[in-house]
Each structure stands twice: as structure tokens, then as C-alpha cells.
Tab-separated table of C-alpha atoms and ligand atoms in Angstrom:
chain	number	residue	atom	x	y	z
A	13	UNK	CA	21.100	-11.042	-5.391
A	14	UNK	CA	19.306	-14.332	-3.704
A	15	UNK	CA	22.510	-15.649	-2.673
A	16	UNK	CA	24.367	-12.962	-0.567
A	17	UNK	CA	23.446	-11.296	2.378
A	18	UNK	CA	21.958	-8.023	2.526
A	19	UNK	CA	21.707	-5.295	5.000
A	20	UNK	CA	19.828	-1.958	4.679
A	21	UNK	CA	20.474	1.294	6.449
A	22	UNK	CA	18.688	2.800	9.536
A	23	UNK	CA	17.987	6.099	8.774
A	24	UNK	CA	17.083	8.398	11.773
A	25	UNK	CA	14.388	10.878	10.989
A	26	UNK	CA	13.748	14.183	12.854
A	27	UNK	CA	9.979	15.430	13.285
A	28	UNK	CA	9.386	17.785	15.937
A	29	UNK	CA	6.784	15.512	17.579
A	30	UNK	CA	10.044	13.371	18.329
A	31	UNK	CA	12.042	16.140	20.016
A	32	UNK	CA	8.822	17.180	22.021
A	33	UNK	CA	8.474	13.667	23.402
A	34	UNK	CA	11.892	12.643	23.671
A	35	UNK	CA	11.504	9.386	21.513
A	36	UNK	CA	13.922	8.420	18.754
A	37	UNK	CA	12.697	7.074	15.323
A	38	UNK	CA	14.505	5.227	12.745
A	39	UNK	CA	13.366	3.755	9.535
A	40	UNK	CA	15.077	0.631	8.150
A	41	UNK	CA	15.217	1.422	4.646
A	42	UNK	CA	14.301	-1.821	3.012
A	43	UNK	CA	12.627	-0.003	0.243
A	44	UNK	CA	16.241	0.553	-1.202
A	45	UNK	CA	16.878	-3.284	-1.870
A	46	UNK	CA	15.199	-2.941	-5.238
A	47	UNK	CA	12.689	-0.739	-6.974
A	48	UNK	CA	10.357	-3.856	-7.982
A	49	UNK	CA	11.566	-6.846	-5.614
A	50	UNK	CA	11.151	-4.132	-2.767
A	51	UNK	CA	11.652	-4.650	0.803
A	52	UNK	CA	10.026	-7.558	2.310
A	53	UNK	CA	9.310	-9.321	-1.181
A	54	UNK	CA	12.924	-9.639	-1.581
A	55	UNK	CA	13.380	-11.269	2.011
A	56	UNK	CA	10.115	-13.327	1.116
A	57	UNK	CA	11.057	-14.580	-2.182
A	58	UNK	CA	14.792	-15.356	-1.473
A	59	UNK	CA	14.346	-18.827	0.085
A	60	UNK	CA	11.293	-19.740	-2.120
A	61	UNK	CA	13.554	-18.972	-5.308
A	62	UNK	CA	16.416	-21.215	-3.668
A	63	UNK	CA	14.107	-24.007	-2.819
A	64	UNK	CA	12.345	-23.814	-6.566
A	65	UNK	CA	15.856	-24.018	-8.109
A	66	UNK	CA	16.747	-27.052	-5.776
A	67	UNK	CA	13.442	-28.873	-6.688
A	68	UNK	CA	14.562	-28.473	-10.283
A	69	UNK	CA	11.218	-26.599	-10.825
A	70	UNK	CA	11.517	-23.953	-13.976
A	71	UNK	CA	8.402	-22.272	-13.156
A	72	UNK	CA	6.880	-20.502	-10.174
A	73	UNK	CA	3.044	-19.682	-9.918
A	74	UNK	CA	1.355	-17.327	-7.608
A	75	UNK	CA	-1.735	-15.232	-7.096
A	76	UNK	CA	-2.498	-11.542	-6.679
A	77	UNK	CA	-4.654	-8.491	-7.287
A	78	UNK	CA	-4.028	-5.970	-10.475
A	79	UNK	CA	-1.575	-3.880	-8.329
A	80	UNK	CA	-0.098	-6.312	-5.956
A	81	UNK	CA	3.630	-5.665	-4.980
A	82	UNK	CA	3.998	-9.374	-4.712
A	83	UNK	CA	3.074	-10.262	-8.352
A	84	UNK	CA	5.484	-7.645	-9.753
A	85	UNK	CA	8.259	-8.951	-7.324
A	86	UNK	CA	7.742	-12.369	-8.340
A	87	UNK	CA	7.790	-11.506	-12.030
A	88	UNK	CA	11.218	-9.576	-11.735
A	89	UNK	CA	12.757	-12.022	-9.174
A	90	UNK	CA	11.859	-14.899	-11.422
A	91	UNK	CA	13.411	-13.437	-14.413
A	92	UNK	CA	16.851	-12.538	-12.235
A	93	UNK	CA	16.743	-16.238	-11.152
A	94	UNK	CA	15.926	-17.665	-14.727
A	95	UNK	CA	12.545	-18.877	-13.777
A	96	UNK	CA	9.618	-18.781	-15.746
A	97	UNK	CA	6.578	-17.097	-13.794
A	98	UNK	CA	2.743	-17.221	-13.845
A	99	UNK	CA	0.558	-14.746	-12.243
A	100	UNK	CA	-3.185	-15.680	-11.591
A	101	UNK	CA	-4.697	-12.259	-11.238
A	102	UNK	CA	-8.018	-11.383	-9.903
A	103	UNK	CA	-10.435	-9.662	-12.334
A	104	UNK	CA	-11.191	-11.647	-15.446
A	105	UNK	CA	-12.540	-8.179	-17.098
A	106	UNK	CA	-8.821	-7.186	-17.060
A	107	UNK	CA	-8.463	-10.146	-19.852
A	108	UNK	CA	-11.042	-8.527	-22.304
A	109	UNK	CA	-8.722	-5.838	-23.307
A	110	UNK	CA	-5.135	-6.898	-22.246
A	111	UNK	CA	-3.582	-4.174	-24.436
A	112	UNK	CA	-5.628	-1.566	-22.554
A	113	UNK	CA	-4.838	-3.114	-19.063
A	114	UNK	CA	-1.083	-3.315	-19.833
A	115	UNK	CA	-1.202	0.331	-21.316
A	116	UNK	CA	-3.075	1.547	-18.006
A	117	UNK	CA	-1.731	-0.947	-15.090
A	118	UNK	CA	2.105	-0.188	-14.215
A	119	UNK	CA	1.988	-3.028	-11.908
A	120	UNK	CA	0.854	-5.535	-14.518
A	121	UNK	CA	2.806	-3.787	-17.560
A	122	UNK	CA	6.317	-4.368	-15.455
A	123	UNK	CA	5.330	-8.009	-14.576
A	124	UNK	CA	4.563	-8.647	-18.158
A	125	UNK	CA	7.653	-6.905	-19.395
A	126	UNK	CA	9.616	-9.105	-17.400
A	127	UNK	CA	7.889	-12.150	-19.104
A	128	UNK	CA	5.378	-13.243	-16.394
A	129	UNK	CA	2.458	-15.079	-17.994
A	130	UNK	CA	-1.203	-14.104	-16.676
A	131	UNK	CA	-4.402	-16.007	-16.071
A	132	UNK	CA	-7.177	-13.470	-15.129
A	133	UNK	CA	-9.880	-15.212	-13.122
A	134	UNK	CA	-13.359	-14.536	-11.729
A	135	UNK	CA	-13.480	-12.885	-8.301
A	136	UNK	CA	-15.164	-16.352	-7.423
A	137	UNK	CA	-12.810	-18.342	-8.838
A	138	UNK	CA	-9.966	-16.249	-6.871
A	139	UNK	CA	-11.670	-16.814	-3.736
A	140	UNK	CA	-11.432	-20.628	-4.371
A	141	UNK	CA	-7.560	-20.478	-5.370
A	142	UNK	CA	-6.377	-22.583	-2.590
A	143	UNK	CA	-8.748	-25.632	-3.207
A	144	UNK	CA	-7.002	-28.609	-4.560
A	145	UNK	CA	-9.434	-28.722	-7.476
A	146	UNK	CA	-8.574	-25.268	-8.655
A	147	UNK	CA	-4.631	-25.844	-8.198
A	148	UNK	CA	-5.148	-29.268	-10.033
A	149	UNK	CA	-6.873	-27.482	-13.073
A	150	UNK	CA	-3.948	-24.914	-12.864
A	151	UNK	CA	-1.560	-28.069	-13.047
A	152	UNK	CA	-3.454	-29.276	-16.051
A	153	UNK	CA	-3.257	-25.747	-17.796
A	154	UNK	CA	0.316	-25.156	-16.978
A	155	UNK	CA	2.114	-28.300	-16.071
A	156	UNK	CA	4.712	-28.432	-13.096
A	157	UNK	CA	5.237	-25.351	-11.109
A	158	UNK	CA	6.454	-24.497	-7.685
A	159	UNK	CA	3.621	-22.500	-5.925
A	160	UNK	CA	3.998	-19.524	-3.635
A	161	UNK	CA	0.489	-18.561	-2.070
A	162	UNK	CA	-0.696	-14.758	-2.485
A	163	UNK	CA	1.265	-12.365	-0.748
A	164	UNK	CA	4.005	-14.836	-0.604
A	165	UNK	CA	4.021	-16.036	2.960
A	166	UNK	CA	5.129	-19.450	3.901
A	167	UNK	CA	7.742	-20.998	6.196
A	168	UNK	CA	10.742	-20.151	3.829
A	169	UNK	CA	9.304	-16.692	3.415
A	170	UNK	CA	9.086	-16.046	7.325
A	171	UNK	CA	12.749	-17.733	7.304
A	172	UNK	CA	13.881	-14.985	4.932
A	173	UNK	CA	12.195	-12.098	6.981
A	174	UNK	CA	14.433	-13.196	9.937
A	175	UNK	CA	17.145	-11.668	8.025
A	176	UNK	CA	15.738	-8.226	8.183
A	177	UNK	CA	17.009	-7.487	11.561
A	178	UNK	CA	20.755	-7.130	12.330
A	179	UNK	CA	22.568	-7.984	15.867
A	180	UNK	CA	22.780	-4.336	16.325
A	181	UNK	CA	18.960	-3.900	16.009
A	182	UNK	CA	18.646	-5.430	19.550
A	183	UNK	CA	19.144	-1.757	20.846
A	184	UNK	CA	15.680	-0.613	19.983
A	185	UNK	CA	12.749	-1.009	22.293
A	186	UNK	CA	10.193	-1.265	19.504
A	187	UNK	CA	9.912	-2.606	15.896
A	188	UNK	CA	7.171	-1.449	13.905
A	189	UNK	CA	5.863	-2.973	10.751
A	190	UNK	CA	3.145	-2.954	8.413
A	191	UNK	CA	1.059	-6.332	8.063
A	192	UNK	CA	-0.582	-7.797	5.165
A	193	UNK	CA	-0.749	-11.759	5.605
A	194	UNK	CA	1.794	-11.695	8.480
A	195	UNK	CA	4.895	-13.423	6.987
A	196	UNK	CA	6.959	-10.263	7.451
A	197	UNK	CA	5.966	-9.787	10.964
A	198	UNK	CA	6.421	-13.272	11.897
A	199	UNK	CA	10.155	-13.203	10.817
A	200	UNK	CA	10.555	-9.859	12.827
A	201	UNK	CA	9.046	-11.877	15.913
A	202	UNK	CA	11.315	-14.685	15.590
A	203	UNK	CA	14.597	-12.455	14.958
A	204	UNK	CA	13.432	-9.951	17.929
A	205	UNK	CA	14.777	-10.424	21.113
A	206	UNK	CA	12.428	-11.065	24.194
A	207	UNK	CA	12.530	-7.857	25.570
A	208	UNK	CA	11.735	-5.963	22.473
A	209	UNK	CA	8.279	-5.219	21.157
A	210	UNK	CA	7.190	-5.920	17.902
A	211	UNK	CA	4.210	-3.802	16.919
A	212	UNK	CA	2.255	-4.628	13.690
A	213	UNK	CA	-0.058	-2.507	11.954
A	214	UNK	CA	-2.447	-4.451	9.774
A	215	UNK	CA	-3.318	-2.828	6.438
A	216	UNK	CA	-6.587	-4.485	6.459
A	217	UNK	CA	-9.702	-4.998	8.472
A	218	UNK	CA	-10.537	-8.239	10.122
A	219	UNK	CA	-9.116	-10.160	13.364
A	220	UNK	CA	-7.974	-13.232	11.744
A	221	UNK	CA	-4.297	-12.060	11.519
A	222	UNK	CA	-3.195	-13.105	15.142
A	223	UNK	CA	-4.190	-16.704	14.030
A	224	UNK	CA	-2.217	-16.472	10.991
A	225	UNK	CA	0.914	-15.196	12.833
A	226	UNK	CA	0.893	-17.835	15.838
A	227	UNK	CA	1.989	-20.925	13.944
A	228	UNK	CA	4.990	-19.139	12.413
A	229	UNK	CA	6.430	-17.682	15.922
A	230	UNK	CA	5.899	-20.798	17.968
A	231	UNK	CA	4.920	-19.061	21.358
A	232	UNK	CA	6.782	-15.883	21.420
A	233	UNK	CA	4.741	-13.333	23.251
A	234	UNK	CA	7.099	-10.067	22.188
A	235	UNK	CA	4.286	-8.870	19.802
A	236	UNK	CA	1.124	-7.210	19.271
A	237	UNK	CA	-1.268	-5.938	16.336
A	238	UNK	CA	-2.529	-2.513	16.418
A	239	UNK	CA	-5.565	-2.616	14.346
A	240	UNK	CA	-6.775	0.937	14.423
A	241	UNK	CA	-4.978	2.183	11.398
A	242	UNK	CA	-6.348	0.440	8.389
A	243	UNK	CA	-8.351	3.312	7.126
A	244	UNK	CA	-11.088	1.489	6.220
A	245	UNK	CA	-9.610	-1.706	4.640
A	246	UNK	CA	-7.175	-2.838	2.324
A	247	UNK	CA	-5.835	-0.224	-0.248
A	248	UNK	CA	-8.689	2.324	1.268
A	249	UNK	CA	-7.541	5.885	2.071
A	250	UNK	CA	-8.732	9.238	3.065
A	251	UNK	CA	-7.489	12.669	2.834
A	252	UNK	CA	-5.581	12.637	5.987
A	253	UNK	CA	-3.553	9.583	5.149
A	254	UNK	CA	-2.470	11.401	2.037
A	255	UNK	CA	-1.647	14.411	3.363
A	256	UNK	CA	0.331	12.628	6.150
A	257	UNK	CA	2.406	10.475	3.118
A	258	UNK	CA	3.023	14.006	1.594
A	259	UNK	CA	4.107	15.802	4.699
A	260	UNK	CA	6.294	13.109	5.910
A	261	UNK	CA	8.220	13.029	2.459
A	262	UNK	CA	8.534	16.714	2.824
A	263	UNK	CA	10.167	16.482	6.205
A	264	UNK	CA	12.085	13.379	5.816
A	265	UNK	CA	12.414	13.125	1.971
A	266	UNK	CA	11.255	9.519	2.670
A	267	UNK	CA	8.706	8.283	0.201
A	268	UNK	CA	6.120	5.970	1.890
A	269	UNK	CA	3.400	3.865	-0.094
A	270	UNK	CA	-0.275	4.322	0.713
A	271	UNK	CA	-1.331	0.675	1.304
A	272	UNK	CA	1.113	-0.318	3.770
A	273	UNK	CA	4.095	1.834	4.942
A	274	UNK	CA	1.931	4.959	5.019
A	275	UNK	CA	-0.610	3.606	7.341
A	276	UNK	CA	1.951	2.237	9.882
A	277	UNK	CA	3.871	5.609	10.064
A	278	UNK	CA	0.734	7.252	10.502
A	279	UNK	CA	-0.195	5.067	13.430
A	280	UNK	CA	3.459	5.192	14.932
A	281	UNK	CA	3.175	9.252	14.692
A	282	UNK	CA	-0.487	9.159	16.308
A	283	UNK	CA	0.571	6.312	19.060
A	284	UNK	CA	3.417	9.037	19.853
A	285	UNK	CA	1.128	11.960	20.056
A	286	UNK	CA	-1.091	10.053	22.388
A	287	UNK	CA	1.879	9.028	24.772
A	288	UNK	CA	1.710	5.281	23.803
A	289	UNK	CA	5.493	5.092	23.811
A	290	UNK	CA	7.188	6.073	27.033
A	291	UNK	CA	9.945	8.838	27.107
A	292	UNK	CA	13.391	7.819	25.832
A	293	UNK	CA	11.897	5.293	23.696
A	294	UNK	CA	13.786	4.207	20.528
A	295	UNK	CA	11.654	2.957	17.631
A	296	UNK	CA	12.816	1.190	14.677
A	297	UNK	CA	10.179	1.382	11.596
A	298	UNK	CA	10.666	-1.424	8.896
A	299	UNK	CA	10.031	0.495	5.481
A	300	UNK	CA	8.900	-2.671	3.539
A	301	UNK	CA	8.792	-0.858	0.323
A	302	UNK	CA	5.797	-1.062	-1.917
A	303	UNK	CA	6.707	2.280	-3.864
A	304	UNK	CA	5.767	0.710	-7.119
A	305	UNK	CA	2.152	0.388	-6.152
A	306	UNK	CA	1.955	4.577	-5.847
A	307	UNK	CA	1.537	5.051	-9.773
A	308	UNK	CA	-1.530	3.111	-10.155
A	309	UNK	CA	-2.943	4.367	-6.641
A	310	UNK	CA	-2.365	8.161	-7.779
A	311	UNK	CA	-4.567	6.985	-10.964
A	312	UNK	CA	-7.265	5.816	-8.806
A	313	UNK	CA	-7.153	8.670	-6.610
A	314	UNK	CA	-7.085	11.072	-9.953
A	315	UNK	CA	-10.204	9.529	-11.068
A	316	UNK	CA	-11.792	10.555	-8.108
A	317	UNK	CA	-10.614	13.948	-8.097
A	318	UNK	CA	-8.631	13.656	-5.088
A	319	UNK	CA	-5.387	14.995	-3.776
A	320	UNK	CA	-2.454	12.619	-5.092
A	321	UNK	CA	0.555	11.362	-3.421
A	322	UNK	CA	3.693	13.528	-4.291
A	323	UNK	CA	6.374	11.635	-6.023
B	5	PLP	C1	3.268	-7.376	0.928
B	5	PLP	C2	3.590	-5.989	1.855
B	5	PLP	C3	3.499	-5.876	3.283
B	5	PLP	C4	2.821	-6.952	4.023
B	5	PLP	O1	3.655	-8.241	4.136
B	5	PLP	P1	3.107	-9.402	4.904
B	5	PLP	O2	4.247	-10.402	4.852
B	5	PLP	O3	2.046	-10.118	4.033
B	5	PLP	O4	2.461	-9.124	6.009
B	5	PLP	C5	3.923	-4.703	3.804
B	5	PLP	N1	4.553	-3.587	3.119
B	5	PLP	C6	4.632	-3.780	1.858
B	5	PLP	C7	5.243	-2.741	1.498
B	5	PLP	C8	4.331	-5.078	1.338
B	5	PLP	O5	4.454	-4.954	-0.062
């Protein structure tokens, strides 16, 4: 899986708003690559796994929250590649009743099933995870490992994400993608032509992302972040977003996730309504996956007596 090129389908979607505005919208179905190593996480891991193998490392260590798409992707991909995996997870309380954690958290359960070893740390320790003293303490505890940062973004991840677009995709005017740490959009920016525009929809609050992206895209100016659709921050949502995801599924049969792709698509449709795109525009939206996170998200919605995402 990590050694052969993968191309996914561009599926055209038909919403009444698109006809009204004379715009064509396609979804690149990166979510179909694998149920757990989904979409961009496969792209980001491909060259990192090859690098770990070349360096003769037998263990990958990485970081994430309890519902992280990246954590489960590393666990499953690592197992496929014959590598051991260690996940440093935010929230030491999860360790206290580990059996219950595994029973109630589908993300960690899948990672555990694939052999990932966990270290649950306090929020404070987690904040300091990039300091050399913390990394040294991990080396003392676990021995040698190949480190992949939280969210998986590094040069090799960007290189993998440059393979999302095909030559044929140069025909689209706009390429849209959800943004977390900025690795995926960086690859798209590098692979897109200078006359295409890559639009990023940050899934979290804050204005630090441009600064993260710039070093990976070497002066390219064919991109823009649209920060209006984070819905209050990372993993935050409201009933409009959930209703949108459910309606989009009904109309297109494409499942979106509430953390990334749902917010991106909500933003695209809202911008279309507001005439952001000119008539005859063609838009390619990247479905980066994340479907595995819906189960845990629905459990949290259910606890608050909120409407659930239909699956
Ligand atoms: C991780 C993730 C992203 C964000 O990717 P970055 O490279 O961190 O910007 C987007 N969509 C989904 C579904 C993800 O899991």
C-alpha cells in the first residue's frame, strides 16, 4: 500500500445551488483510500514510513488527542508496514480506567487493536511535547524511535500530499481543503498550477497557520486561508453544521466528518451562496477522510442531548 501510487476518483455533486449559480463542484474521494488510514493521513505517512524503514527504525512514536485521526492512522499504517507504534495521548485520566477507555473510545480501541502502545500524559506535559527534555525522557523510556509530530506534518508529509492532485486536476479553478496543521494544504499548493487557487478552511481558531504553511510552499502565492468556518474552534460544532452534514449526505450520499470536511463543505456552499465564486467556476474539494471520528463525536453529542450525525 505504501509503495504504489494511489489515485482517487473525482465525484461530481449535484446540489440545486450549483445549478442556480452555474458552478460545478467535484469531491476528490481520498476518504475511500482506507477506513482508518484515511485520506490525507495515508498521504502524510507514506514517505515517513519509507524513511523509518530506510533508517532501520522498528518503532514510530507520535502524539495526539483521544479521538485523533492521525493516531489511529499511525497505528494501522504502522502495523501494515511491520513497525511498532507508540502514541503519546493527551489526558492522563484516560489511563486510570484503561479498560473503560478502550471500551468507550472507538479511536483508541482501533489503535490498541493494531498494537499501538499508549502513554497518557497530562495536558501540561502534552503542551511541552516538543521540548528536547520531554523527547529525551521518551527515549529513556522507549528506546530509539522515528518521531512523527502531532498531526503528522513535516517535509515528507508535504511530499506525500503533493501526490493528491493528478495532472488532469489542473483544469479546476479552485481546490478546497480543510486545514489542521497545514501539511495537506502545503502539498496541494506545491502541486497546483499558479493559475489555480487553493482555498484552505481552518478547522481551528487562530492566525498562526499561514506562518506554518509558508516554509513548506517556497514563495507560492496561489493560495488563501478562509478562517470564517471553524465553528468556534477545533472539534467544536453547532446544530447548523450537523444539519448541513446530514443534508449533504442525503443529497450526495457522501459522508462528511464534523471536525474537518464538514466545516470545509459548509464553507464552500456558503461562499457559493454569497457569490464568492464567479459563474462557470469549477471547484475540486478534497475529501480528506476522518470518518472514523464520527462515532466518538456522536457519543459526545448524545451526552449533550444534541442531534446526531447520521451514518
Ligand atoms: C488531519 C486531517 C486534516 C488536516 O490536515 P493537516 O495536514 O493537518 O492540515 C484534514 N482533514 C482530515 C479528515 C484530517 O484527519
